[in-house]
Coordinates of C-alpha atoms in Angstrom, one line a residue:
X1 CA 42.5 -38.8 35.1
X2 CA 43.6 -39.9 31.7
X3 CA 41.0 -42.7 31.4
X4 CA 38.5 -40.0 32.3
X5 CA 39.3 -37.3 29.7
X6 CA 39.6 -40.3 27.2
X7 CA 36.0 -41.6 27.8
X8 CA 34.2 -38.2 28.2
X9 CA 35.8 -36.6 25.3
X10 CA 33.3 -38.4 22.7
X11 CA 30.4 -37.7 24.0
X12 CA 31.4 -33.9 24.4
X13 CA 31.7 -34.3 20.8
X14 CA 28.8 -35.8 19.6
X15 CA 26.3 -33.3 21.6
X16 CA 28.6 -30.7 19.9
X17 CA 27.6 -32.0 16.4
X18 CA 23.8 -32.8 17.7
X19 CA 23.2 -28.9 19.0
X20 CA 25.0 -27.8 16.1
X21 CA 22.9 -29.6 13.5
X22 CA 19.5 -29.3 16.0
X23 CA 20.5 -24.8 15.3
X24 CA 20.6 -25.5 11.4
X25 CA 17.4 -27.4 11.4
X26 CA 15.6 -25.0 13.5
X27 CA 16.9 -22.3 11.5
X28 CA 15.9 -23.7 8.0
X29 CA 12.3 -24.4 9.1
X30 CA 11.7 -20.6 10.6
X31 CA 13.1 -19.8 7.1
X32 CA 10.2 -22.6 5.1
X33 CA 7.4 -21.0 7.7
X34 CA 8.2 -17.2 6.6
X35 CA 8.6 -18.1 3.1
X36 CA 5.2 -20.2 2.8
X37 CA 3.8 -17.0 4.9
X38 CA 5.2 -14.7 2.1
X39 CA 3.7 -16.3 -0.4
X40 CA 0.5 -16.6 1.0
X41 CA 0.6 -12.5 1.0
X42 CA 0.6 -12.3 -2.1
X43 CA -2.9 -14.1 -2.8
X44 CA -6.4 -12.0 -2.5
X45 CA -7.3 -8.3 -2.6
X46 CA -3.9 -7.5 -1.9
X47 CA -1.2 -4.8 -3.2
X48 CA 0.5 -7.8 -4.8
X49 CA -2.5 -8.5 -6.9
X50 CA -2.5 -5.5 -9.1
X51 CA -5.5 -4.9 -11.8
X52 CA -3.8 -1.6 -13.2
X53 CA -0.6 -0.1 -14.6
X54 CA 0.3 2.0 -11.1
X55 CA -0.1 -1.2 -9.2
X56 CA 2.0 -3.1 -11.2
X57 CA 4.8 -0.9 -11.4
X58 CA 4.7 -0.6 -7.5
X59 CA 4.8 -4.4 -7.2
X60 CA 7.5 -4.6 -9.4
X61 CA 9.7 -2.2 -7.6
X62 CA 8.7 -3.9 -4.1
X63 CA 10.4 -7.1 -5.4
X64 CA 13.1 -5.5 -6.1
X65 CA 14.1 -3.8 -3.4
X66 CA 13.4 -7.4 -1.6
X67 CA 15.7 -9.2 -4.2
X68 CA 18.2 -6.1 -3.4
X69 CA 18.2 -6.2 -0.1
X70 CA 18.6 -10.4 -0.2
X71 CA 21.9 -9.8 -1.4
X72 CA 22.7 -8.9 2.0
X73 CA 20.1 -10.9 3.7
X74 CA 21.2 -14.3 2.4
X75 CA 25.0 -14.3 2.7
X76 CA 24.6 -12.7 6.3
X77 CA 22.6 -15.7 7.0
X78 CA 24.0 -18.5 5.2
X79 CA 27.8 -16.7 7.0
X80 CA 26.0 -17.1 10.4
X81 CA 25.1 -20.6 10.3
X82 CA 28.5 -21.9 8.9
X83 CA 30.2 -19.9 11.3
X84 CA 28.1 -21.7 14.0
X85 CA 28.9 -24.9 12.4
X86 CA 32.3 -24.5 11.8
X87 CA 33.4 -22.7 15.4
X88 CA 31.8 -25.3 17.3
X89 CA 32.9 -26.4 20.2
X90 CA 33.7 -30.2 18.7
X91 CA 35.6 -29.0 15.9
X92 CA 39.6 -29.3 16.2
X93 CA 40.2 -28.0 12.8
X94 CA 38.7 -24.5 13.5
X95 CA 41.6 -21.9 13.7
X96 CA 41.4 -19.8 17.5
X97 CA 42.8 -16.3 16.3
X98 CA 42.8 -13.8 19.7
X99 CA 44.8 -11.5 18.7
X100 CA 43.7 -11.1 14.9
X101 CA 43.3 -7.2 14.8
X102 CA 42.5 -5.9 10.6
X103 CA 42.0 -7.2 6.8
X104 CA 41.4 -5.3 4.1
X105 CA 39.8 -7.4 2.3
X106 CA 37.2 -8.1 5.0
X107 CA 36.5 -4.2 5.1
X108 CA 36.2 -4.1 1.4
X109 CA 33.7 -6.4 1.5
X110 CA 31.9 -5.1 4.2
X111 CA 31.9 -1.7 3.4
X112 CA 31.2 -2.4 -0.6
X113 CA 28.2 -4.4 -0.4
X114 CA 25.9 -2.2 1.8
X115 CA 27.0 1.0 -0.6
X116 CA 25.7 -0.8 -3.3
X117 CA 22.7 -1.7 -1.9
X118 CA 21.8 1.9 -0.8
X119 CA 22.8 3.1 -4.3
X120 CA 20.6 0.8 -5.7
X121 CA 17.6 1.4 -3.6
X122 CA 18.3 5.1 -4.0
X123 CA 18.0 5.3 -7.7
X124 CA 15.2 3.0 -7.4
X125 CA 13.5 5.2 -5.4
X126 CA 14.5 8.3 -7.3
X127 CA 13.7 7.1 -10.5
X128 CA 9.8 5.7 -9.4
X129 CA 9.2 8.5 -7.7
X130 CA 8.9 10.6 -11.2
X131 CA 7.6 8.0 -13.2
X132 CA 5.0 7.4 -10.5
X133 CA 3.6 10.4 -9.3
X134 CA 0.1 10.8 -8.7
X135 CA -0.3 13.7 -10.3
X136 CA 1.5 12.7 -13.5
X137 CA -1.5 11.6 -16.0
X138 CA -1.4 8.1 -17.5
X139 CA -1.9 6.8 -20.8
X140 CA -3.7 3.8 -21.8
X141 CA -3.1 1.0 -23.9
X142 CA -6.4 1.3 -25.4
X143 CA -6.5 2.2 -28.9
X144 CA -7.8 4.4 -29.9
X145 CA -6.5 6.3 -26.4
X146 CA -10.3 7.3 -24.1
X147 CA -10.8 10.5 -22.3
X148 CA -9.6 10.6 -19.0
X149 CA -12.7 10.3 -16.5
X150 CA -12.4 12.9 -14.1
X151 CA -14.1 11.9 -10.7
X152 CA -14.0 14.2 -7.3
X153 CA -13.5 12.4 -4.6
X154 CA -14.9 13.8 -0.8
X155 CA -14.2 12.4 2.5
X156 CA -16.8 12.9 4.8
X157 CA -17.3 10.8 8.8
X158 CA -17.5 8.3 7.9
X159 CA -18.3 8.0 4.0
X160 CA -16.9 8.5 1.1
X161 CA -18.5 11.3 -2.1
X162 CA -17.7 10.3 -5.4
X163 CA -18.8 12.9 -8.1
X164 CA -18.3 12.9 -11.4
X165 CA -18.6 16.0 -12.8
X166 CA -19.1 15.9 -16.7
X167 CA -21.6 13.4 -16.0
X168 CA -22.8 15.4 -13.3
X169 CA -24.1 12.9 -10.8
X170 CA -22.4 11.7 -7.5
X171 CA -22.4 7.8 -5.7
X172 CA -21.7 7.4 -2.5
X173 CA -19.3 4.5 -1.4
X174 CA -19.0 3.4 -4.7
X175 CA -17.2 3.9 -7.7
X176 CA -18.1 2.8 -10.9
X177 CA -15.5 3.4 -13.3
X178 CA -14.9 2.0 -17.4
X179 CA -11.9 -0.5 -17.7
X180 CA -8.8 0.9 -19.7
X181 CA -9.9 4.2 -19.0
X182 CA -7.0 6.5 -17.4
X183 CA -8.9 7.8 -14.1
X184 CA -8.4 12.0 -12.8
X185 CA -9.0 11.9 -8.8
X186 CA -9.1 15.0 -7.2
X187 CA -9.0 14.5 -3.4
X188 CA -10.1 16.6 -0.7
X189 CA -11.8 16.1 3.2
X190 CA -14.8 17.8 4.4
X191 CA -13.4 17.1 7.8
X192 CA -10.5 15.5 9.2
X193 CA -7.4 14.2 7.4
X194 CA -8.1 10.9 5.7
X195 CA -6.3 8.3 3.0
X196 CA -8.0 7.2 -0.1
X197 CA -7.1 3.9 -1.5
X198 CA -8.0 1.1 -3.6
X199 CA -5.1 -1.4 -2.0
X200 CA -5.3 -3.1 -6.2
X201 CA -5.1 -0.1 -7.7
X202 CA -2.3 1.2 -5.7
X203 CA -1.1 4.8 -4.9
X204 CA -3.0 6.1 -1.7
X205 CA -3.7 9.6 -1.2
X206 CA -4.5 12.3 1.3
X207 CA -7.2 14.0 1.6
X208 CA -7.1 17.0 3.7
X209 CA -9.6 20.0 4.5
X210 CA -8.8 23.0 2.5
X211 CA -7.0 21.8 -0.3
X212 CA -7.6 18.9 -3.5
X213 CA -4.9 16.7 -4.0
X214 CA -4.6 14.9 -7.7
X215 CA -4.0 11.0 -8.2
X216 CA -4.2 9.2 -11.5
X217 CA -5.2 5.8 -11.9
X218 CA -6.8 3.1 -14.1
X219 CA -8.2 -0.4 -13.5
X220 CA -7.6 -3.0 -16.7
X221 CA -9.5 -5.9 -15.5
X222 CA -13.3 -6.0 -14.6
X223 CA -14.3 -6.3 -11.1
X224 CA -15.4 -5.2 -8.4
X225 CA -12.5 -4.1 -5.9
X226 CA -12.6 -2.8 -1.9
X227 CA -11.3 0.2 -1.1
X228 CA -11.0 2.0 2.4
X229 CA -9.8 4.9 4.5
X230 CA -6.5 4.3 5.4
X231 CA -5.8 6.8 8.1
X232 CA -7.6 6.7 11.5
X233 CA -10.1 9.6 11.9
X234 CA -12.6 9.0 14.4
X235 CA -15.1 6.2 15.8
X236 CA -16.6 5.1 12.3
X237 CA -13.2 4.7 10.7
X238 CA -13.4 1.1 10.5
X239 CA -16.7 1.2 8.2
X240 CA -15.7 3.8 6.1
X241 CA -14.8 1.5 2.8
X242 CA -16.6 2.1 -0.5
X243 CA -16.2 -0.4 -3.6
X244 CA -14.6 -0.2 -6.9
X245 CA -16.6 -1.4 -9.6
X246 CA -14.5 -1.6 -13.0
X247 CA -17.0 -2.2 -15.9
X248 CA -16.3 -2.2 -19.5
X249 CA -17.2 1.1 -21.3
X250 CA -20.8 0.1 -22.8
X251 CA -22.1 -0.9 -18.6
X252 CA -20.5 1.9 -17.5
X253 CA -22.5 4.3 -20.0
X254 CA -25.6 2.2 -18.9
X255 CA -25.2 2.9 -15.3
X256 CA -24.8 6.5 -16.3
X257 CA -27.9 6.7 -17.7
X258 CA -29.9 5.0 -14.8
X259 CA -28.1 6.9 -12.7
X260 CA -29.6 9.9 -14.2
X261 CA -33.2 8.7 -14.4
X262 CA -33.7 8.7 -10.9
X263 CA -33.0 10.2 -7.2
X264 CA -32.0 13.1 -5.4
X265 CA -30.4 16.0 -6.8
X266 CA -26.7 17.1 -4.7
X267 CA -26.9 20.5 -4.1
X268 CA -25.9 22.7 -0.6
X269 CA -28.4 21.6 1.4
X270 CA -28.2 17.9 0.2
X271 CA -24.4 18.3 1.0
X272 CA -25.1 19.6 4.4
X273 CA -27.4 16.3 5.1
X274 CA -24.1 14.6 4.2
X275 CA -22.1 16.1 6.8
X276 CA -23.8 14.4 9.3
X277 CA -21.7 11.2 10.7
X278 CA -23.3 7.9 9.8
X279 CA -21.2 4.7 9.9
X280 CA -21.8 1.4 7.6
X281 CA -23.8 3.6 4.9
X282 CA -25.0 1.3 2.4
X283 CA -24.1 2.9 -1.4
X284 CA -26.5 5.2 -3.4
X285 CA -26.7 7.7 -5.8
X286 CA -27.6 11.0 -6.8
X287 CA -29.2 11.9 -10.4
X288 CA -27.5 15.2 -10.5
X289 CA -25.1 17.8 -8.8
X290 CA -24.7 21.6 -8.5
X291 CA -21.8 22.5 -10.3
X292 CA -19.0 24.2 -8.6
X293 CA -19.8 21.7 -5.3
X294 CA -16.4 20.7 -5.0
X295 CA -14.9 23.7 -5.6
X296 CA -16.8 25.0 -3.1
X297 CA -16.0 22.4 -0.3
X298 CA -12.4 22.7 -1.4
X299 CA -12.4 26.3 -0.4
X300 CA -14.5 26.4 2.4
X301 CA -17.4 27.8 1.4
X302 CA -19.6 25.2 2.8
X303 CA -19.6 23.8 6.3
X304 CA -17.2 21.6 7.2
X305 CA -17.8 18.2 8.7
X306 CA -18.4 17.3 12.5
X307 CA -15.6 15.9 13.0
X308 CA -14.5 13.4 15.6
X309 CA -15.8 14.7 18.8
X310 CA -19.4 15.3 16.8
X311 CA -20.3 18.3 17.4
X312 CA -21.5 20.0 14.0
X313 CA -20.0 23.0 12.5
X314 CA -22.3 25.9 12.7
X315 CA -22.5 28.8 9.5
X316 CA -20.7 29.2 6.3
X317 CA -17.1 29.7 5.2

């Protein structure tokens, strides 16, 4: 019996070091994959590729709330694997403790580090939440500072209105706006709930029937940009992205001015053409716009939009 405990001993040993190793290994190359993954994120028209003040700041706060929460993340790992290592079955120095109960120490530390992480996150959060409201106007680094373009922004099924109302003229699914230039949105929906956002810009929106919700933004690099709708609202939701076109200030007064030169004029009954649903509308434009339109949609006076099931509202509000 002694011969045979003697002889199978080592083996038991070595496969104990082998699955022990094999765990670590596997472990490390999950960890390559998601990192390689990760980085991979950030490339493209992404909210880690920010062409404006807004989206920076909101990149910058999403890394740290990662590196924040690594300071649990890594230790807890790096703790697992060692204990695996270290409490395997083929190693005699590891201490067997059954009837090891409290330490304060261990509670400290347990209790400290996850506190600190919340209170971290928390004033994160508290702190760019004021700084980054979308209502709070922004200030550019362009000297001296431009005036604020103020663009109203409709979402209709399943299209997006875009009028600009001291130039008064409107685009559909596109929006040409002047690079450096702090950007006014005011947001409503001529039907359903919807989300406006420009994923590079950052700060989405709701718009809702009803009422106009305010976001401030501003693009500093030229380019043209994708935006979308990013809450589901019917059968054409999928199609209903417009572009961002960010133009220096000297295009952007050009394409005013062919703008105006030619096309349709955006007035009630032009409005009520737009109600009707459409899906992959290619952009255009219109050369002028009643004023007062938005207000109008805002508070119902015109009809509101289809809707999902597509049946078309009927009389005024």
């Amino acid at each position: 019996m002694a011969s045979t405990v003697e002889t199978n001993s080592p083996p038991m040993q070595r496969v104990g070091h082998r699955s022990g190793f094999a765990m670590i290994i596997a472990v490390l190359r999950s960890l390559v994959v998601l990192g390689l993954l990760a980085s991979l994120g950030g490339c493209g028209e992404t909210v880690l590729s920010p062409i404006g003040p807004v989206g920076a700041a909101e990149r910058t706060i999403l890394l740290d709330a990662v590196a924040i929460m690594l300071a649990i993340v890594v230790p807890t790992i790096v703790a697992t694997l060692a204990f695996a290592w270290w409490f395997r079955a083929g190693n005699s120095r590891a201490r067997y403790l059954p009837t090891w109960q409290y330490s304060g120490q261990l509670e400290l530390l347990v209790w400290s580090v996850p506190a600190l992480v919340v209170l971290f996150l928390g004033g994160i959060a508290w702190i760019s939440s004021h700084e980054l409201d979308p209502a709070q106007p922004l200030t550019s680094t362009v000297k001296p500072a431009p005036q604020t373009l103020e663009v109203e922004v409709v979402s209709l099924d399943w299209k997006w209105l875009f009028i600009y109302p001291d130039q008064q003229l409107a685009s559909i699914n596109r929006l040409v706006v002047p690079t450096g230039v702090p950007l006014h949105l005011r947001v409503t929906s001529a039907t359903v709930m919807n989300v406006f956002f420009v994923p590079r810009l950052g700060s989405e929106i709701y718009s809702m029937s009803g009422m106009a919700t305010q976001l401030n933004l501003q693009a500093d690099q030229p380019g043209t940009f994708p935006g979308l709708s990013a809450n589901f609202s019917g059968d054409g939701f999928s199609d209903m992205a417009f572009t961002l076109e960010a133009v220096d200030s000297g295009k952007f007064a050009a394409w005013v001015t062919e703008t105006k030169s030619a096309g349709d004029v955006l007035d009630d009954n032009a409005y009520r053409h737009l109600l009707r649903q459409s899906r992959n509308t290619q952009p255009y434009t219109y050369r002028a716009v009643d004023a007062g339109l938005f207000n109008r949609i805002v508070s119902m006076h015109l009809p509101a939009g289809y809707g999902p099931g597509g049946s078309p509202s009927t009389g005024e509000r």
